[in-house]
Amino acid sequence: MQTRLLSFVFAGVTLIAIAAPAQSSDAPSQLIPRTPEQREQMYRAEHRIRLNVTVTDATGEPLTGLTAEDFALIDNGRPRPIAEFADVGGVGRAAMVHATLVIDGISSHDGMGRMRKDLVKFFSADSAPLFFPIELAVLSENGVATSAWLTDRTALAAELTRLTQHVKALGCDAAQPDSDLSGRLSGTFGSSSPNGSPALDRERCNNDKFVDSLNYIQKLLQDSHDAKGRGILIWLGPGWPIPAAPDAGQILPGVTHDDFAQPIAMLLTELREADVTLDAVTWSELRRAKNLRSTTADAAPGPRSIADLALPMLVSDTGGWATEKSKRLDDAIRDCLAEAQRYYILTFDATPSDAPDEFHRIEVKVDKPGATVRTATVYYAQP
């Protein structure tokens, strides 16, 4: 059976939401009754929240041997009972995890050579198979190209060469008014014209990078669904630019930051349902591109805005690991992968909300001296 992509479009920004079976145009619509078991399964999928929880001691080492009684789970300020608990660790659990190394050739336009060099160093450091399967994903203005899921280091190094040999990322400072990159989104953030200013063309170019990056995440989420188990997206680079505020140049005429609440809820729900954590790695030799906006994670309560679609915020929301200006890219990747070898799984049942996509904050505490906990910090409750 073929599938078609259902897309959510807001102000011209297309975020791929889900894949659904395509039906023949002449096929009559039919109401298919669900069994009580199917209804319960659907309810659980929407209301049972799963958390992958990393706990470290005062030295940064994994804190092992914890039980459900050691954890406290708080949802919007209220304690919630833990429905299920699991201690994940050891070789026997390797099949439960898979990772995608995202080589960002969209915004990291001056770091591609260094990324290739350090990844080759990482793959050649050991001859033993990797602990769990890794997929390579190379993003560029031409789209996203991926490898198979592999544990063989030599095979991954060969795939790296194949996927990156013709990739040359373009910085927005080099974009011309009539370039394909700067004018690809007609009507979304304005279209380029021969009389456009360099600053406006650069802004439109950055807006393209923003939209492309989020659409590519959706494509990688589908890969993660196919691979089963917990997924980790390790984003190599500083992240995508954030479009200018409506009150700072009117790049998005008539649109406010709060109008992005639904795309944010959709993307974070997709990440949660795919059981994917987003990590981010930058390193000291990577220079930040001129005029590349970014934001730092801010856990303060308040309305969600377009800034919450920035890479650091998504990392924080999903409970991911972020390293900035690391001295060695290969070491940072190794740390991300090693951390996923031991964690805890907690689930709880969310209370049905009064309206769709009700924003909730989560906090998990461990009753051990010096313990540090990292997990997803938000979710969106459903009726």
mmCIF file with all atom_site columns, N, CA and C in Angstrom, residues 83-109:
data_model
loop_
_atom_site.group_PDB
_atom_site.id
_atom_site.type_symbol
_atom_site.label_atom_id
_atom_site.label_alt_id
_atom_site.label_comp_id
_atom_site.label_asym_id
_atom_site.label_entity_id
_atom_site.label_seq_id
_atom_site.pdbx_PDB_ins_code
_atom_site.Cartn_x
_atom_site.Cartn_y
_atom_site.Cartn_z
_atom_site.occupancy
_atom_site.B_iso_or_equiv
_atom_site.pdbx_formal_charge
_atom_site.auth_seq_id
_atom_site.auth_comp_id
_atom_site.auth_asym_id
_atom_site.auth_atom_id
_atom_site.pdbx_PDB_model_num
ATOM 1  N N  . ALA A 1 83  ? 3.665  4.681  36.379 1.00 0.00 ? 83  ALA A N  1
ATOM 2  C CA . ALA A 1 83  ? 2.911  3.510  35.917 1.00 0.00 ? 83  ALA A CA 1
ATOM 3  C C  . ALA A 1 83  ? 3.819  2.337  35.597 1.00 0.00 ? 83  ALA A C  1
ATOM 4  N N  . GLU A 1 84  ? 4.956  2.625  34.950 1.00 0.00 ? 84  GLU A N  1
ATOM 5  C CA . GLU A 1 84  ? 5.902  1.571  34.568 1.00 0.00 ? 84  GLU A CA 1
ATOM 6  C C  . GLU A 1 84  ? 7.317  2.070  34.845 1.00 0.00 ? 84  GLU A C  1
ATOM 7  N N  . PHE A 1 85  ? 8.209  1.119  35.135 1.00 0.00 ? 85  PHE A N  1
ATOM 8  C CA . PHE A 1 85  ? 9.592  1.474  35.442 1.00 0.00 ? 85  PHE A CA 1
ATOM 9  C C  . PHE A 1 85  ? 10.513 0.405  34.859 1.00 0.00 ? 85  PHE A C  1
ATOM 10 N N  . ALA A 1 86  ? 11.650 0.836  34.288 1.00 0.00 ? 86  ALA A N  1
ATOM 11 C CA . ALA A 1 86  ? 12.652 -0.109 33.779 1.00 0.00 ? 86  ALA A CA 1
ATOM 12 C C  . ALA A 1 86  ? 14.041 0.506  33.911 1.00 0.00 ? 86  ALA A C  1
ATOM 13 N N  . ASP A 1 87  ? 14.991 -0.336 34.260 1.00 0.00 ? 87  ASP A N  1
ATOM 14 C CA . ASP A 1 87  ? 16.405 0.048  34.326 1.00 0.00 ? 87  ASP A CA 1
ATOM 15 C C  . ASP A 1 87  ? 17.056 -0.495 33.062 1.00 0.00 ? 87  ASP A C  1
ATOM 16 N N  . VAL A 1 88  ? 17.450 0.412  32.154 1.00 0.00 ? 88  VAL A N  1
ATOM 17 C CA . VAL A 1 88  ? 17.995 0.004  30.855 1.00 0.00 ? 88  VAL A CA 1
ATOM 18 C C  . VAL A 1 88  ? 19.510 0.137  30.883 1.00 0.00 ? 88  VAL A C  1
ATOM 19 N N  . GLY A 1 89  ? 20.209 -0.938 30.624 1.00 0.00 ? 89  GLY A N  1
ATOM 20 C CA . GLY A 1 89  ? 21.667 -0.892 30.593 1.00 0.00 ? 89  GLY A CA 1
ATOM 21 C C  . GLY A 1 89  ? 22.238 -2.248 30.263 1.00 0.00 ? 89  GLY A C  1
ATOM 22 N N  . GLY A 1 90  ? 23.495 -2.249 29.793 1.00 0.00 ? 90  GLY A N  1
ATOM 23 C CA . GLY A 1 90  ? 24.162 -3.498 29.481 1.00 0.00 ? 90  GLY A CA 1
ATOM 24 C C  . GLY A 1 90  ? 24.045 -3.886 28.027 1.00 0.00 ? 90  GLY A C  1
ATOM 25 N N  . VAL A 1 91  ? 24.856 -4.862 27.618 1.00 0.00 ? 91  VAL A N  1
ATOM 26 C CA . VAL A 1 91  ? 24.927 -5.286 26.220 1.00 0.00 ? 91  VAL A CA 1
ATOM 27 C C  . VAL A 1 91  ? 23.592 -5.810 25.725 1.00 0.00 ? 91  VAL A C  1
ATOM 28 N N  . GLY A 1 92  ? 22.855 -6.489 26.592 1.00 0.00 ? 92  GLY A N  1
ATOM 29 C CA . GLY A 1 92  ? 21.589 -7.067 26.171 1.00 0.00 ? 92  GLY A CA 1
ATOM 30 C C  . GLY A 1 92  ? 20.552 -6.045 25.769 1.00 0.00 ? 92  GLY A C  1
ATOM 31 N N  . ARG A 1 93  ? 20.752 -4.787 26.116 1.00 0.00 ? 93  ARG A N  1
ATOM 32 C CA . ARG A 1 93  ? 19.793 -3.733 25.796 1.00 0.00 ? 93  ARG A CA 1
ATOM 33 C C  . ARG A 1 93  ? 20.180 -2.949 24.549 1.00 0.00 ? 93  ARG A C  1
ATOM 34 N N  . ALA A 1 94  ? 21.268 -3.341 23.887 1.00 0.00 ? 94  ALA A N  1
ATOM 35 C CA . ALA A 1 94  ? 21.766 -2.550 22.753 1.00 0.00 ? 94  ALA A CA 1
ATOM 36 C C  . ALA A 1 94  ? 20.728 -2.399 21.654 1.00 0.00 ? 94  ALA A C  1
ATOM 37 N N  . ALA A 1 95  ? 19.916 -3.438 21.441 1.00 0.00 ? 95  ALA A N  1
ATOM 38 C CA . ALA A 1 95  ? 18.945 -3.396 20.351 1.00 0.00 ? 95  ALA A CA 1
ATOM 39 C C  . ALA A 1 95  ? 17.831 -2.384 20.607 1.00 0.00 ? 95  ALA A C  1
ATOM 40 N N  . MET A 1 96  ? 17.744 -1.854 21.821 1.00 0.00 ? 96  MET A N  1
ATOM 41 C CA . MET A 1 96  ? 16.680 -0.913 22.146 1.00 0.00 ? 96  MET A CA 1
ATOM 42 C C  . MET A 1 96  ? 17.010 0.511  21.722 1.00 0.00 ? 96  MET A C  1
ATOM 43 N N  . VAL A 1 97  ? 18.232 0.762  21.249 1.00 0.00 ? 97  VAL A N  1
ATOM 44 C CA . VAL A 1 97  ? 18.676 2.125  20.941 1.00 0.00 ? 97  VAL A CA 1
ATOM 45 C C  . VAL A 1 97  ? 19.255 2.175  19.529 1.00 0.00 ? 97  VAL A C  1
ATOM 46 N N  . HIS A 1 98  ? 19.012 3.264  18.832 1.00 0.00 ? 98  HIS A N  1
ATOM 47 C CA . HIS A 1 98  ? 19.676 3.540  17.568 1.00 0.00 ? 98  HIS A CA 1
ATOM 48 C C  . HIS A 1 98  ? 19.944 5.041  17.509 1.00 0.00 ? 98  HIS A C  1
ATOM 49 N N  . ALA A 1 99  ? 20.971 5.436  16.776 1.00 0.00 ? 99  ALA A N  1
ATOM 50 C CA . ALA A 1 99  ? 21.380 6.840  16.747 1.00 0.00 ? 99  ALA A CA 1
ATOM 51 C C  . ALA A 1 99  ? 21.570 7.313  15.306 1.00 0.00 ? 99  ALA A C  1
ATOM 52 N N  . THR A 1 100 ? 21.261 8.578  15.085 1.00 0.00 ? 100 THR A N  1
ATOM 53 C CA . THR A 1 100 ? 21.496 9.223  13.793 1.00 0.00 ? 100 THR A CA 1
ATOM 54 C C  . THR A 1 100 ? 22.480 10.364 13.993 1.00 0.00 ? 100 THR A C  1
ATOM 55 N N  . LEU A 1 101 ? 23.593 10.332 13.278 1.00 0.00 ? 101 LEU A N  1
ATOM 56 C CA . LEU A 1 101 ? 24.538 11.450 13.279 1.00 0.00 ? 101 LEU A CA 1
ATOM 57 C C  . LEU A 1 101 ? 24.136 12.393 12.157 1.00 0.00 ? 101 LEU A C  1
ATOM 58 N N  . VAL A 1 102 ? 23.649 13.570 12.523 1.00 0.00 ? 102 VAL A N  1
ATOM 59 C CA . VAL A 1 102 ? 23.139 14.539 11.559 1.00 0.00 ? 102 VAL A CA 1
ATOM 60 C C  . VAL A 1 102 ? 24.263 15.509 11.197 1.00 0.00 ? 102 VAL A C  1
ATOM 61 N N  . ILE A 1 103 ? 24.756 15.410 9.990  1.00 0.00 ? 103 ILE A N  1
ATOM 62 C CA . ILE A 1 103 ? 25.837 16.273 9.508  1.00 0.00 ? 103 ILE A CA 1
ATOM 63 C C  . ILE A 1 103 ? 25.189 17.476 8.829  1.00 0.00 ? 103 ILE A C  1
ATOM 64 N N  . ASP A 1 104 ? 25.196 18.602 9.534  1.00 0.00 ? 104 ASP A N  1
ATOM 65 C CA . ASP A 1 104 ? 24.460 19.779 9.100  1.00 0.00 ? 104 ASP A CA 1
ATOM 66 C C  . ASP A 1 104 ? 25.276 20.566 8.079  1.00 0.00 ? 104 ASP A C  1
ATOM 67 N N  . GLY A 1 105 ? 24.933 20.381 6.821  1.00 0.00 ? 105 GLY A N  1
ATOM 68 C CA . GLY A 1 105 ? 25.556 21.152 5.756  1.00 0.00 ? 105 GLY A CA 1
ATOM 69 C C  . GLY A 1 105 ? 24.726 22.345 5.352  1.00 0.00 ? 105 GLY A C  1
ATOM 70 N N  . ILE A 1 106 ? 23.698 22.662 6.143  1.00 0.00 ? 106 ILE A N  1
ATOM 71 C CA . ILE A 1 106 ? 22.846 23.815 5.843  1.00 0.00 ? 106 ILE A CA 1
ATOM 72 C C  . ILE A 1 106 ? 23.359 25.058 6.559  1.00 0.00 ? 106 ILE A C  1
ATOM 73 N N  . SER A 1 107 ? 23.537 24.939 7.879  1.00 0.00 ? 107 SER A N  1
ATOM 74 C CA . SER A 1 107 ? 23.978 26.092 8.655  1.00 0.00 ? 107 SER A CA 1
ATOM 75 C C  . SER A 1 107 ? 25.460 26.051 8.991  1.00 0.00 ? 107 SER A C  1
ATOM 76 N N  . SER A 1 108 ? 26.071 24.849 9.016  1.00 0.00 ? 108 SER A N  1
ATOM 77 C CA . SER A 1 108 ? 27.497 24.732 9.345  1.00 0.00 ? 108 SER A CA 1
ATOM 78 C C  . SER A 1 108 ? 28.335 24.844 8.084  1.00 0.00 ? 108 SER A C  1
ATOM 79 N N  . HIS A 1 109 ? 28.197 25.961 7.383  1.00 0.00 ? 109 HIS A N  1
ATOM 80 C CA . HIS A 1 109 ? 28.791 26.044 6.060  1.00 0.00 ? 109 HIS A CA 1
ATOM 81 C C  . HIS A 1 109 ? 30.314 26.115 6.086  1.00 0.00 ? 109 HIS A C  1
#
